[in-house]
PDB file of C-alpha atoms in Angstrom:
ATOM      1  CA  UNK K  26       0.000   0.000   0.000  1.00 55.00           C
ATOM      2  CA  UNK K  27       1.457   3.554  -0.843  1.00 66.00           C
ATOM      3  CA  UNK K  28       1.962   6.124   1.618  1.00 64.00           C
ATOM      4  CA  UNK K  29      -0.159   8.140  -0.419  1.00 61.00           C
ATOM      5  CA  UNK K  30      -2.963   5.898   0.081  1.00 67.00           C
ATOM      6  CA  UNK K  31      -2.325   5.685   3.757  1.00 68.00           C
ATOM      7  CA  UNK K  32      -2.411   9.262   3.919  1.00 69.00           C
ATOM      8  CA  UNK K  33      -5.948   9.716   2.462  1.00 64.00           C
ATOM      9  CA  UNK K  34      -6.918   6.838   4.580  1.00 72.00           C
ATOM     10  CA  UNK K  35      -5.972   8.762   7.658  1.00 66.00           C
ATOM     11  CA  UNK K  36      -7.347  11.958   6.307  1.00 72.00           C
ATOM     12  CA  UNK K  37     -10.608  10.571   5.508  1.00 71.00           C
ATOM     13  CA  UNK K  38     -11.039   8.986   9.263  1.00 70.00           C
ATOM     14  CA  UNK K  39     -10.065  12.281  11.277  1.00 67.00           C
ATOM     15  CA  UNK K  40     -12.635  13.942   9.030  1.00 67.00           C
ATOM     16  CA  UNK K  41     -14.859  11.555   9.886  1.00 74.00           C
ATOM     17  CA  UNK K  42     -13.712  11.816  13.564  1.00 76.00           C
ATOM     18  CA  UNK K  43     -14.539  15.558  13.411  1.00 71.00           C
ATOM     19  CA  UNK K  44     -17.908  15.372  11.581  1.00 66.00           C
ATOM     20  CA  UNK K  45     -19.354  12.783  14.706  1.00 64.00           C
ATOM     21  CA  UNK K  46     -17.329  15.416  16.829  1.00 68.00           C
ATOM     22  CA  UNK K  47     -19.605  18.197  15.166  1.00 63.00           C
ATOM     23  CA  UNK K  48     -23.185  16.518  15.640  1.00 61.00           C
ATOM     24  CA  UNK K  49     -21.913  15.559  19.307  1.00 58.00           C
ATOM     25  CA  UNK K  50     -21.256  19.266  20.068  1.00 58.00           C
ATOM     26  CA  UNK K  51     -23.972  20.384  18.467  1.00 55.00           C
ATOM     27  CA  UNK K  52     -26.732  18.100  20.487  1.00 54.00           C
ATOM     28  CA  UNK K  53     -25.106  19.334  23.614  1.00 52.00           C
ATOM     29  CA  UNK K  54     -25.885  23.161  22.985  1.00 46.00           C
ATOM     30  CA  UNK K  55     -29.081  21.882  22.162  1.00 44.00           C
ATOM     31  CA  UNK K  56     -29.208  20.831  25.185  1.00 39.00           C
ATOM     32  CA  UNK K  57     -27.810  23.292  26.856  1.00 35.00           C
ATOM     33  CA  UNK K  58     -30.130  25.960  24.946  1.00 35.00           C
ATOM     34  CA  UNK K  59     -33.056  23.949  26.624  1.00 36.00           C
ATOM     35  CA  UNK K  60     -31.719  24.633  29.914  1.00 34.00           C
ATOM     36  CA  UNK K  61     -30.417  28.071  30.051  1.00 36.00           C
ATOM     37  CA  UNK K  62     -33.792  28.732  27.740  1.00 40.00           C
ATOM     38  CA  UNK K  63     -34.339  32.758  28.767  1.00 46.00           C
ATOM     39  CA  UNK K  64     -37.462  33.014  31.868  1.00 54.00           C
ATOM     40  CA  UNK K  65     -40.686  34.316  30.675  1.00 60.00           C
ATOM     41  CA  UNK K  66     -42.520  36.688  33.095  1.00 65.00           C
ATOM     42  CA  UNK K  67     -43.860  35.052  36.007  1.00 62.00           C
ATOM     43  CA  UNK K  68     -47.183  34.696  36.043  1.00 63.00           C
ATOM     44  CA  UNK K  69     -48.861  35.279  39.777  1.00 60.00           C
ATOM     45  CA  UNK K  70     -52.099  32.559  40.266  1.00 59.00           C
ATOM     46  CA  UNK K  71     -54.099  35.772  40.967  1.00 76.00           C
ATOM     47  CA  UNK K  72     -56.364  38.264  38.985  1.00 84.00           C
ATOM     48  CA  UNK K  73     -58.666  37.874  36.071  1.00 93.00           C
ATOM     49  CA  UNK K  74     -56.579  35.121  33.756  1.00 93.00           C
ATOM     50  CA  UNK K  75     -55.097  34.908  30.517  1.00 94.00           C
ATOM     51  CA  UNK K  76     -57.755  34.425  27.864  1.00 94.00           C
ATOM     52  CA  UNK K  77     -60.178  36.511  29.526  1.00 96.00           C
ATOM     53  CA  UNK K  78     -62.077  39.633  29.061  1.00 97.00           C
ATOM     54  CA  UNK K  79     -59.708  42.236  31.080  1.00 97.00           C
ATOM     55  CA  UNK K  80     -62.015  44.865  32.981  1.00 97.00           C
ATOM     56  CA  UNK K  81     -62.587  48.062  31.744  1.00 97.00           C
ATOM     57  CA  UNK K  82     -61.889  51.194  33.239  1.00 98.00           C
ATOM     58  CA  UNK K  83     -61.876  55.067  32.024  1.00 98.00           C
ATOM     59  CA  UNK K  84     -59.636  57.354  33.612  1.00 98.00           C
ATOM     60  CA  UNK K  85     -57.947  60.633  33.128  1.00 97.00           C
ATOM     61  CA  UNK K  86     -54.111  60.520  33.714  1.00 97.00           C
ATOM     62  CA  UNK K  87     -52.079  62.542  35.659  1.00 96.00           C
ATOM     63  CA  UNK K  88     -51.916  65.231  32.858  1.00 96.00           C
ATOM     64  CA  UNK K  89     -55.726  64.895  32.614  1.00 96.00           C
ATOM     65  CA  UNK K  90     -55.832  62.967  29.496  1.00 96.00           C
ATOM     66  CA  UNK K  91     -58.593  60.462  28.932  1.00 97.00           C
ATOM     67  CA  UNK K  92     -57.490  57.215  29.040  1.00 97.00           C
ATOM     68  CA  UNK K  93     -59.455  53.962  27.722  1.00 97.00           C
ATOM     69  CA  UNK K  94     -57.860  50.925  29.948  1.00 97.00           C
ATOM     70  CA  UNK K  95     -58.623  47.041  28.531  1.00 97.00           C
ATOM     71  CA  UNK K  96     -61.441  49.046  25.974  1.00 96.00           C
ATOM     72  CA  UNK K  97     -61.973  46.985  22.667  1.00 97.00           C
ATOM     73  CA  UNK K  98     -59.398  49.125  20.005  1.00 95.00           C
ATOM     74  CA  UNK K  99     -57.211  49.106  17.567  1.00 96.00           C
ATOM     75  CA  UNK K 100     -54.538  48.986  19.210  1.00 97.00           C
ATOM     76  CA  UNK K 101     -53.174  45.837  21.809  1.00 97.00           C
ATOM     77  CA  UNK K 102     -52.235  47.441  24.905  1.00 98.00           C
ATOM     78  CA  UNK K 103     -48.997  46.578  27.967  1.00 98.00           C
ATOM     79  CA  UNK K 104     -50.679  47.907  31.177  1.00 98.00           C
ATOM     80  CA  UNK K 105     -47.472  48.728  33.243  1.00 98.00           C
ATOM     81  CA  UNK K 106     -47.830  48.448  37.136  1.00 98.00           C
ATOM     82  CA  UNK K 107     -44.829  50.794  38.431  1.00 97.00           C
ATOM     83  CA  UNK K 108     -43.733  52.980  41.441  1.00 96.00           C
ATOM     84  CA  UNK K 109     -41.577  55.749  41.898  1.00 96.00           C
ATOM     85  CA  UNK K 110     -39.631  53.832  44.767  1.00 95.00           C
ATOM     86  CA  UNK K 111     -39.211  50.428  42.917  1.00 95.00           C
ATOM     87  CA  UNK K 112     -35.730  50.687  41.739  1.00 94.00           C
ATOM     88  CA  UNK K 113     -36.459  47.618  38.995  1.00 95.00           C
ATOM     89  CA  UNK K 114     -39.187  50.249  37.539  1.00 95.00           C
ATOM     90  CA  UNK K 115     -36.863  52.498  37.147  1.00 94.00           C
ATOM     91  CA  UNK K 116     -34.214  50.778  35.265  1.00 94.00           C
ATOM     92  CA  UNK K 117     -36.730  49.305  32.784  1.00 96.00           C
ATOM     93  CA  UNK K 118     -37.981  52.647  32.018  1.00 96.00           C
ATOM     94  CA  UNK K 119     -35.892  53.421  28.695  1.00 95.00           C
ATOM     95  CA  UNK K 120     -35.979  49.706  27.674  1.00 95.00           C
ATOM     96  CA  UNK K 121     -40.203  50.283  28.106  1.00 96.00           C
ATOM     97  CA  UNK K 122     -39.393  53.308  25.615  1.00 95.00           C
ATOM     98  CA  UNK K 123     -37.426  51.670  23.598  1.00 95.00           C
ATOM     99  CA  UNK K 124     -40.075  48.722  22.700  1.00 95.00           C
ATOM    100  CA  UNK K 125     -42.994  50.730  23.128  1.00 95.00           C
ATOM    101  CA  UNK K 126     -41.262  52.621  19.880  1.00 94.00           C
ATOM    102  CA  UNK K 127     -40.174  49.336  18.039  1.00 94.00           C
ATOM    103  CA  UNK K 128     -43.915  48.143  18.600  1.00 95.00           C
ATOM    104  CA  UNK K 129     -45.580  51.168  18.021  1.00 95.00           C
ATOM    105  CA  UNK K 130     -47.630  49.534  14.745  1.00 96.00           C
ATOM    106  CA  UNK K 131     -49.510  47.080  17.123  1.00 96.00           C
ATOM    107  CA  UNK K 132     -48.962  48.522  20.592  1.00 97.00           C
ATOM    108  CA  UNK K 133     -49.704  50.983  23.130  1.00 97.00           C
ATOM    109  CA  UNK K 134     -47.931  51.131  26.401  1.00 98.00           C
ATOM    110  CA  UNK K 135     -50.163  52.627  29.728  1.00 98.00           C
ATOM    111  CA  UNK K 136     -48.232  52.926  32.962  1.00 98.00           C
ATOM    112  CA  UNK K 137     -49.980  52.195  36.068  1.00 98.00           C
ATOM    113  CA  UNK K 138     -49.851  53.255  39.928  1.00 97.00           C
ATOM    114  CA  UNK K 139     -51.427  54.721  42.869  1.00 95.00           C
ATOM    115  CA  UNK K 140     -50.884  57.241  45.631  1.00 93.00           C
ATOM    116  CA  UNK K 141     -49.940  60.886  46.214  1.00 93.00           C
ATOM    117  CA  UNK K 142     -50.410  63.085  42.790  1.00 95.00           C
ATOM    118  CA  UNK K 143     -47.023  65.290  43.395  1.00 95.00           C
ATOM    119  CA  UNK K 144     -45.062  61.847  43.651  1.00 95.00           C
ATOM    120  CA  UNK K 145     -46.118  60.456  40.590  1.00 97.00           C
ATOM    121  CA  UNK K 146     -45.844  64.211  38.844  1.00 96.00           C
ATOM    122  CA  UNK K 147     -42.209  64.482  39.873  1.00 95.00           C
ATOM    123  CA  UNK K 148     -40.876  60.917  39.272  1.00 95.00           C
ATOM    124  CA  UNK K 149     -42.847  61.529  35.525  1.00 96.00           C
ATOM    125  CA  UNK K 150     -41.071  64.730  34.548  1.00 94.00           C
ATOM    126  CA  UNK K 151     -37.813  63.364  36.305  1.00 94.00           C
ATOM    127  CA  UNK K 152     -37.972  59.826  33.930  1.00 93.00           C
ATOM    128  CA  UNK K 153     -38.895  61.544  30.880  1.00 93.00           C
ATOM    129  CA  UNK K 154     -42.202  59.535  30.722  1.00 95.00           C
ATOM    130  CA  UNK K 155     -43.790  62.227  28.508  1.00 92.00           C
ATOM    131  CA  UNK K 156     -44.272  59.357  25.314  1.00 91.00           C
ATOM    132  CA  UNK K 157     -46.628  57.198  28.216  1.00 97.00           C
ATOM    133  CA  UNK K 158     -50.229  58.002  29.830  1.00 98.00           C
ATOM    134  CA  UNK K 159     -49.537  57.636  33.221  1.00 98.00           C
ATOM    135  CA  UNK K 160     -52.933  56.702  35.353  1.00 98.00           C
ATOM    136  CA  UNK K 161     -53.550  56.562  39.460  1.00 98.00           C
ATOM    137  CA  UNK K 162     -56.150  54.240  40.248  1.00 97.00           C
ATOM    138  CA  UNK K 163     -56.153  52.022  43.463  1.00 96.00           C
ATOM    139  CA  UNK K 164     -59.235  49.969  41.853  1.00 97.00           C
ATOM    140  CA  UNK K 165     -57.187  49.194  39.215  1.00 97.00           C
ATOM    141  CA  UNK K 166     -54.248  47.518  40.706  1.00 95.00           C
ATOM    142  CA  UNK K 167     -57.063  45.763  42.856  1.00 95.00           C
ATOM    143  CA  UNK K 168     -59.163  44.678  39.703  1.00 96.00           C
ATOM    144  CA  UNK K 169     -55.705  42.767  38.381  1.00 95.00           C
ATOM    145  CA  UNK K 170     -54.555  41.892  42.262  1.00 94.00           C
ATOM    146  CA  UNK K 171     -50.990  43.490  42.040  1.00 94.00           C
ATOM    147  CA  UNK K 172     -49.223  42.779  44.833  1.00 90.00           C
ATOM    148  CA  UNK K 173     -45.588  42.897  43.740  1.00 92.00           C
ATOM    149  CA  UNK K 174     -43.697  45.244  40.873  1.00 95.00           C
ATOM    150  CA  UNK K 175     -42.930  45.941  38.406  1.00 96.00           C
ATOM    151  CA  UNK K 176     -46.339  43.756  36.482  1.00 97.00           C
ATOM    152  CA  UNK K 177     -46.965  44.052  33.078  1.00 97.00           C
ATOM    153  CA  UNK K 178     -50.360  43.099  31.235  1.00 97.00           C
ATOM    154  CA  UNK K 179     -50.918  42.364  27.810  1.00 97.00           C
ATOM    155  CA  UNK K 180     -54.365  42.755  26.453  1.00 98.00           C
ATOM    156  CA  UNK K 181     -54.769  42.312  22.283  1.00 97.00           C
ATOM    157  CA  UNK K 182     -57.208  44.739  20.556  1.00 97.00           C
ATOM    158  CA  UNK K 183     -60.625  42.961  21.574  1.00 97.00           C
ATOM    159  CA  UNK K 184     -59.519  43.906  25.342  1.00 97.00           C
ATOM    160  CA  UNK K 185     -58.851  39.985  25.467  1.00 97.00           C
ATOM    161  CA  UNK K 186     -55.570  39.324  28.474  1.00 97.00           C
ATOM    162  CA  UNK K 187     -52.996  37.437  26.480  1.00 96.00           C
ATOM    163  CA  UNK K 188     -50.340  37.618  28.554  1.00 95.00           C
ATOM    164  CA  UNK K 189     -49.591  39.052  32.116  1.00 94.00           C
ATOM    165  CA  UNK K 190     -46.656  38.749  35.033  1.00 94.00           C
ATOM    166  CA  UNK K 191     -43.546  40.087  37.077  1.00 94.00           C
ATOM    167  CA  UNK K 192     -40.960  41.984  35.052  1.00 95.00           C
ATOM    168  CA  UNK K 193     -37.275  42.060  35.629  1.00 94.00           C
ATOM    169  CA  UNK K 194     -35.720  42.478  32.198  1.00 93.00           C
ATOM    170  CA  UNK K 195     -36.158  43.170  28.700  1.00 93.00           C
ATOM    171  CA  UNK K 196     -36.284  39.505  28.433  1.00 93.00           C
ATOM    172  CA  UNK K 197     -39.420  38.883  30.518  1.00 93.00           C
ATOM    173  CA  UNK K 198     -41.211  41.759  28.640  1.00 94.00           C
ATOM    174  CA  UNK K 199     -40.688  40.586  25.689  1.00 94.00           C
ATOM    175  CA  UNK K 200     -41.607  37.395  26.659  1.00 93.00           C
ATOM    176  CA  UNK K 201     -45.073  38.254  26.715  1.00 95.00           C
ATOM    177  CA  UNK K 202     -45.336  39.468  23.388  1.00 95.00           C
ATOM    178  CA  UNK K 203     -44.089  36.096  22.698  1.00 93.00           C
ATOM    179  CA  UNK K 204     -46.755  34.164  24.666  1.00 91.00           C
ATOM    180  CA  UNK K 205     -49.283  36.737  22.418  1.00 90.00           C
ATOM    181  CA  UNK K 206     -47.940  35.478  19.371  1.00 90.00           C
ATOM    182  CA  UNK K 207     -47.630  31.417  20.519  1.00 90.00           C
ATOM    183  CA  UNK K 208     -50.795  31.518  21.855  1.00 87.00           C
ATOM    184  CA  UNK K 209     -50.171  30.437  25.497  1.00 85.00           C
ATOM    185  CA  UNK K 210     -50.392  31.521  28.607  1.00 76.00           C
ATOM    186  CA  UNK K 211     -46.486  32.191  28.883  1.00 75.00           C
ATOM    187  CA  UNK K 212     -43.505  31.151  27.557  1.00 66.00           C
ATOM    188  CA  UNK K 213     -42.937  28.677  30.756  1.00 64.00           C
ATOM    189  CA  UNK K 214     -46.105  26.838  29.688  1.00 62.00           C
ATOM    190  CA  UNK K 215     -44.913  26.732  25.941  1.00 62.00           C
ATOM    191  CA  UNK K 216     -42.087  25.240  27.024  1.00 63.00           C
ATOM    192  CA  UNK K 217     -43.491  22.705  29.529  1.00 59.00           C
ATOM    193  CA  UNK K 218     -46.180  21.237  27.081  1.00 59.00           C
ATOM    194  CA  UNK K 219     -42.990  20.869  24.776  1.00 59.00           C
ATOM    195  CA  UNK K 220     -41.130  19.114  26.684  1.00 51.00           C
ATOM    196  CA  UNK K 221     -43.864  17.116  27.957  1.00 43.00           C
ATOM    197  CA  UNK K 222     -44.452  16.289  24.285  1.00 46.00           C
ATOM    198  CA  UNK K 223     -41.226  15.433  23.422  1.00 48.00           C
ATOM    199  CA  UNK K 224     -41.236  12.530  26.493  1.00 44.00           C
ATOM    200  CA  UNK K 225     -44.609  11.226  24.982  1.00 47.00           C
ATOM    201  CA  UNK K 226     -42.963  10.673  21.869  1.00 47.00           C
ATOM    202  CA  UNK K 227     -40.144   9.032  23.202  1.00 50.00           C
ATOM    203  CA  UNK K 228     -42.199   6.703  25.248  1.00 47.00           C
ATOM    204  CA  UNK K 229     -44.395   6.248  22.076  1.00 50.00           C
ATOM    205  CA  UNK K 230     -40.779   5.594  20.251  1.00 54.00           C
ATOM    206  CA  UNK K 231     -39.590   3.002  22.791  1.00 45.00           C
ATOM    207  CA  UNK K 232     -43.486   1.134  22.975  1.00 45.00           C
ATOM    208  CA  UNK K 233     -43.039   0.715  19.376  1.00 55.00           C
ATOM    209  CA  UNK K 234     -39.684  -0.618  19.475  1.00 52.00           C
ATOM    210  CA  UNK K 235     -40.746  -3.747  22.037  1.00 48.00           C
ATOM    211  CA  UNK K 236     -43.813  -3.646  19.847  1.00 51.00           C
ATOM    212  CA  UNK K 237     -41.343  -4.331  16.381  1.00 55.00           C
TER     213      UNK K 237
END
């Protein structure tokens, strides 16, 4: 046998080598994707629930304005539940800006509170919160049982809740507009019911196999 011959033999099996190297690698950040998969907002177990009609209120902001909350529109709306002492709230303020201008086609952004007037007036001018209606209403933070913050709400334009929880990142916020657009209740449950689909068919796979 040549060398040359032994040479492309060699060749030929490291490539191999490195192609089973390749789909090895590439299941395991698979894998690994699955786990370190980014955390929807979490949904509390309280308050009117996703798929229902969200209640209805009409109230004038702080500037007076007349605002239309969970109304039938033509617009889907992100009720925002903030405070001006919640540091979180603060620091997604210009990421809140900056989506509720990349979304502005399909989406308008409310933010929500309650308490002293002057408060809310300062920590508004102070944020630069000028692009957002900015409402004080104790019944509504009841009528959606917020307890914690910063809580978003997502109702589509038939004033239908599609998605709703706790937000700590641009991640989680976004992650409703996800659930919106999968159709689910949040991005947890999507994954859950996928996973818990991919086990059936493996079990399905296997009773087939003893089956055969």
């Amino acid at each position: 046998m040549s060398a040359l011959m032994i040479s492309n033999i060699v060749l030929w099996a490291v490539v191999l080598m490195l192609v089973v190297l390749v789909l090895a690698l590439s299941r395991q950040i698979g894998v690994l994707y699955e786990r370190v998969a980014p955390m929807g907002a979490l949904t509390m177990d309280k308050g009117p629930e996703v798929g229902e009609n969200a209640p209805t209120f009409e109230l004038l902001d702080i500037l007076g304005r007349a605002q239309s909350i969970g109304v039938p529109g033509q617009y889907s709306q992100l009720l925002f539940f903030l405070s001006p002492t919640c540091p979180v709230c603060k620091k997604l303020m210009p990421i809140l800006r900056s989506i509720a201008q990349a979304e502005r086609q399909w989406l308008r952004v409310v933010l929500a509170s309650d308490g002293e007037m002057p408060e809310h007036l300062a920590f508004y001018k102070q944020a630069g919160l000028d692009p957002f209606p900015y409402v004080l209403s104790t019944p509504l933070g009841m009528s959606f049982h917020i307890s914690k913050l910063p809580y978003a709400v997502l109702m589509d334009e038939n004033g239908v809740i599609r998605a709703k929880g706790l937000i700590n990142s641009r991640e989680q916020l976004e992650s409703l507009f996800t659930a919106k657009e999968l159709g689910v209740a949040s991005v947890q449950d999507y994954l859950r019911n996928n996973e818990m689909k991919d086990v059936n068919i493996s079990r399905k796979e296997k009773e087939n196999a003893l089956v055969g």
